Each structure stands twice: as C-alpha cells, then as structure tokens.
C-alpha cells in the first residue's frame, strides 16, 4: 500500500495521459492545445482588458489561431476560461 503522495502522483499522471488522448471532438494534440489556451487565458493581455471593461464586447481584438486550433476555437476557449460569467446566449 503506497502513501498518499504516491496516489496523488499516480492520479495526476493518469489525468495528464487522458488529456492528450483523442476525444469525441478533438484529437489529442488539439486537446493539449486547448488546455494550454485555457491556462493562457488567465494572463493573456486581451483577456485581462476584456475582464476590466464594462462589457467584454467593448474591447476590440481576437485571439489568434494556432497550428492546432482555429481562431474561433481559441476565442471560445479564452472567453470561457477567462470570463464565463458574462457570456450571453447571443454570444
């Protein structure tokens, strides 16, 4: 029987492995890129300006496409990760 640290490390390794495996909608490399974009949304300058604005739609700009994800997909990931409380049905 291992210690708690071993169990935590094993669980994290399993989660990381499953993250980069293909899913129903994305390839493994797209899933990895999506996770990276979600992390980037916390410190991204455009996302920070949007969070500070009265309305996120008042800030011009769009997040750029990557080798794995279209600009639209990156934009969705950043908006969901950085400011989900202000997403509207229309958006």
PDB file of C-alpha atoms in Angstrom:
ATOM      1  CA  UNK A   1       0.000   0.000   0.000  1.00  0.00           C
ATOM      2  CA  UNK A   2       1.551   3.304  -1.121  1.00  0.00           C
ATOM      3  CA  UNK A   3       1.436   6.590   0.637  1.00  0.00           C
ATOM      4  CA  UNK A   4      -0.908   9.447  -0.199  1.00  0.00           C
ATOM      5  CA  UNK A   5       1.749  11.255  -2.246  1.00  0.00           C
ATOM      6  CA  UNK A   6       2.163   8.188  -4.489  1.00  0.00           C
ATOM      7  CA  UNK A   7      -1.599   8.013  -5.058  1.00  0.00           C
ATOM      8  CA  UNK A   8      -1.777  11.713  -5.905  1.00  0.00           C
ATOM      9  CA  UNK A   9       1.129  11.457  -8.336  1.00  0.00           C
ATOM     10  CA  UNK A  10      -0.445   8.422  -9.984  1.00  0.00           C
ATOM     11  CA  UNK A  11      -3.802  10.184 -10.336  1.00  0.00           C
ATOM     12  CA  UNK A  12      -2.171  13.266 -11.843  1.00  0.00           C
ATOM     13  CA  UNK A  13      -0.193  11.165 -14.303  1.00  0.00           C
ATOM     14  CA  UNK A  14      -3.369   9.364 -15.349  1.00  0.00           C
ATOM     15  CA  UNK A  15      -5.227  12.642 -15.829  1.00  0.00           C
ATOM     16  CA  UNK A  16      -2.383  14.108 -17.903  1.00  0.00           C
ATOM     17  CA  UNK A  17      -2.282  10.987 -20.074  1.00  0.00           C
ATOM     18  CA  UNK A  18      -6.032  11.012 -20.693  1.00  0.00           C
ATOM     19  CA  UNK A  19      -5.947  14.730 -21.547  1.00  0.00           C
ATOM     20  CA  UNK A  20      -3.759  14.186 -24.598  1.00  0.00           C
ATOM     21  CA  UNK A  21      -5.654  11.171 -25.923  1.00  0.00           C
ATOM     22  CA  UNK A  22      -8.156  11.744 -28.735  1.00  0.00           C
ATOM     23  CA  UNK A  23     -11.692  12.501 -27.640  1.00  0.00           C
ATOM     24  CA  UNK A  24     -15.077  12.674 -29.310  1.00  0.00           C
ATOM     25  CA  UNK A  25     -14.466  16.133 -30.802  1.00  0.00           C
ATOM     26  CA  UNK A  26     -10.736  16.806 -30.770  1.00  0.00           C
ATOM     27  CA  UNK A  27      -7.509  14.992 -31.492  1.00  0.00           C
ATOM     28  CA  UNK A  28      -5.022  14.511 -28.694  1.00  0.00           C
ATOM     29  CA  UNK A  29      -2.852  17.390 -29.900  1.00  0.00           C
ATOM     30  CA  UNK A  30      -5.901  19.664 -30.175  1.00  0.00           C
ATOM     31  CA  UNK A  31      -6.918  18.762 -26.623  1.00  0.00           C
ATOM     32  CA  UNK A  32      -3.410  19.582 -25.394  1.00  0.00           C
ATOM     33  CA  UNK A  33      -3.513  22.912 -27.263  1.00  0.00           C
ATOM     34  CA  UNK A  34      -6.975  23.675 -25.812  1.00  0.00           C
ATOM     35  CA  UNK A  35      -5.703  23.084 -22.285  1.00  0.00           C
ATOM     36  CA  UNK A  36      -2.782  25.404 -22.961  1.00  0.00           C
ATOM     37  CA  UNK A  37      -5.083  28.122 -24.268  1.00  0.00           C
ATOM     38  CA  UNK A  38      -7.334  27.796 -21.221  1.00  0.00           C
ATOM     39  CA  UNK A  39      -4.286  28.268 -18.976  1.00  0.00           C
ATOM     40  CA  UNK A  40      -3.100  31.220 -21.088  1.00  0.00           C
ATOM     41  CA  UNK A  41      -6.463  32.972 -20.693  1.00  0.00           C
ATOM     42  CA  UNK A  42      -5.601  33.813 -17.071  1.00  0.00           C
ATOM     43  CA  UNK A  43      -2.666  36.022 -18.072  1.00  0.00           C
ATOM     44  CA  UNK A  44      -3.435  36.951 -21.676  1.00  0.00           C
ATOM     45  CA  UNK A  45      -3.417  40.758 -22.190  1.00  0.00           C
ATOM     46  CA  UNK A  46      -6.555  40.801 -24.362  1.00  0.00           C
ATOM     47  CA  UNK A  47      -8.482  38.709 -21.856  1.00  0.00           C
ATOM     48  CA  UNK A  48      -7.344  40.940 -18.998  1.00  0.00           C
ATOM     49  CA  UNK A  49      -8.548  44.057 -20.852  1.00  0.00           C
ATOM     50  CA  UNK A  50     -11.899  42.366 -21.503  1.00  0.00           C
ATOM     51  CA  UNK A  51     -12.313  41.422 -17.830  1.00  0.00           C
ATOM     52  CA  UNK A  52     -11.563  45.016 -16.795  1.00  0.00           C
ATOM     53  CA  UNK A  53     -14.030  46.522 -19.281  1.00  0.00           C
ATOM     54  CA  UNK A  54     -17.681  47.216 -18.544  1.00  0.00           C
ATOM     55  CA  UNK A  55     -18.501  44.828 -21.384  1.00  0.00           C
ATOM     56  CA  UNK A  56     -16.092  42.312 -22.915  1.00  0.00           C
ATOM     57  CA  UNK A  57     -17.555  43.247 -26.303  1.00  0.00           C
ATOM     58  CA  UNK A  58     -16.264  46.811 -25.861  1.00  0.00           C
ATOM     59  CA  UNK A  59     -12.682  45.615 -26.301  1.00  0.00           C
ATOM     60  CA  UNK A  60     -11.542  45.128 -29.881  1.00  0.00           C
ATOM     61  CA  UNK A  61      -9.366  42.206 -30.819  1.00  0.00           C
ATOM     62  CA  UNK A  62      -9.388  38.466 -31.196  1.00  0.00           C
ATOM     63  CA  UNK A  63      -7.098  35.698 -30.027  1.00  0.00           C
ATOM     64  CA  UNK A  64      -5.054  34.228 -32.863  1.00  0.00           C
ATOM     65  CA  UNK A  65      -5.297  30.775 -34.363  1.00  0.00           C
ATOM     66  CA  UNK A  66      -2.660  28.184 -33.513  1.00  0.00           C
ATOM     67  CA  UNK A  67      -1.286  25.292 -35.521  1.00  0.00           C
ATOM     68  CA  UNK A  68      -3.885  23.031 -33.877  1.00  0.00           C
ATOM     69  CA  UNK A  69      -6.884  25.315 -33.300  1.00  0.00           C
ATOM     70  CA  UNK A  70      -8.795  27.827 -35.410  1.00  0.00           C
ATOM     71  CA  UNK A  71      -9.042  31.436 -34.260  1.00  0.00           C
ATOM     72  CA  UNK A  72     -12.718  30.863 -33.451  1.00  0.00           C
ATOM     73  CA  UNK A  73     -11.919  27.860 -31.256  1.00  0.00           C
ATOM     74  CA  UNK A  74      -9.180  29.802 -29.442  1.00  0.00           C
ATOM     75  CA  UNK A  75     -11.574  32.710 -28.912  1.00  0.00           C
ATOM     76  CA  UNK A  76     -14.213  30.396 -27.399  1.00  0.00           C
ATOM     77  CA  UNK A  77     -11.671  28.765 -25.102  1.00  0.00           C
ATOM     78  CA  UNK A  78     -10.356  32.115 -23.884  1.00  0.00           C
ATOM     79  CA  UNK A  79     -13.794  33.615 -23.288  1.00  0.00           C
ATOM     80  CA  UNK A  80     -14.997  30.544 -21.369  1.00  0.00           C
ATOM     81  CA  UNK A  81     -11.809  30.300 -19.309  1.00  0.00           C
ATOM     82  CA  UNK A  82     -11.335  33.999 -18.577  1.00  0.00           C
ATOM     83  CA  UNK A  83     -14.810  35.499 -18.141  1.00  0.00           C
ATOM     84  CA  UNK A  84     -17.565  32.850 -18.170  1.00  0.00           C
ATOM     85  CA  UNK A  85     -19.945  34.874 -16.029  1.00  0.00           C
ATOM     86  CA  UNK A  86     -20.503  37.409 -18.780  1.00  0.00           C
ATOM     87  CA  UNK A  87     -21.118  35.046 -21.665  1.00  0.00           C
ATOM     88  CA  UNK A  88     -24.564  35.534 -23.144  1.00  0.00           C
ATOM     89  CA  UNK A  89     -26.830  33.265 -25.110  1.00  0.00           C
ATOM     90  CA  UNK A  90     -26.438  35.587 -28.126  1.00  0.00           C
ATOM     91  CA  UNK A  91     -22.644  35.398 -27.959  1.00  0.00           C
TER      92      UNK A  91
END
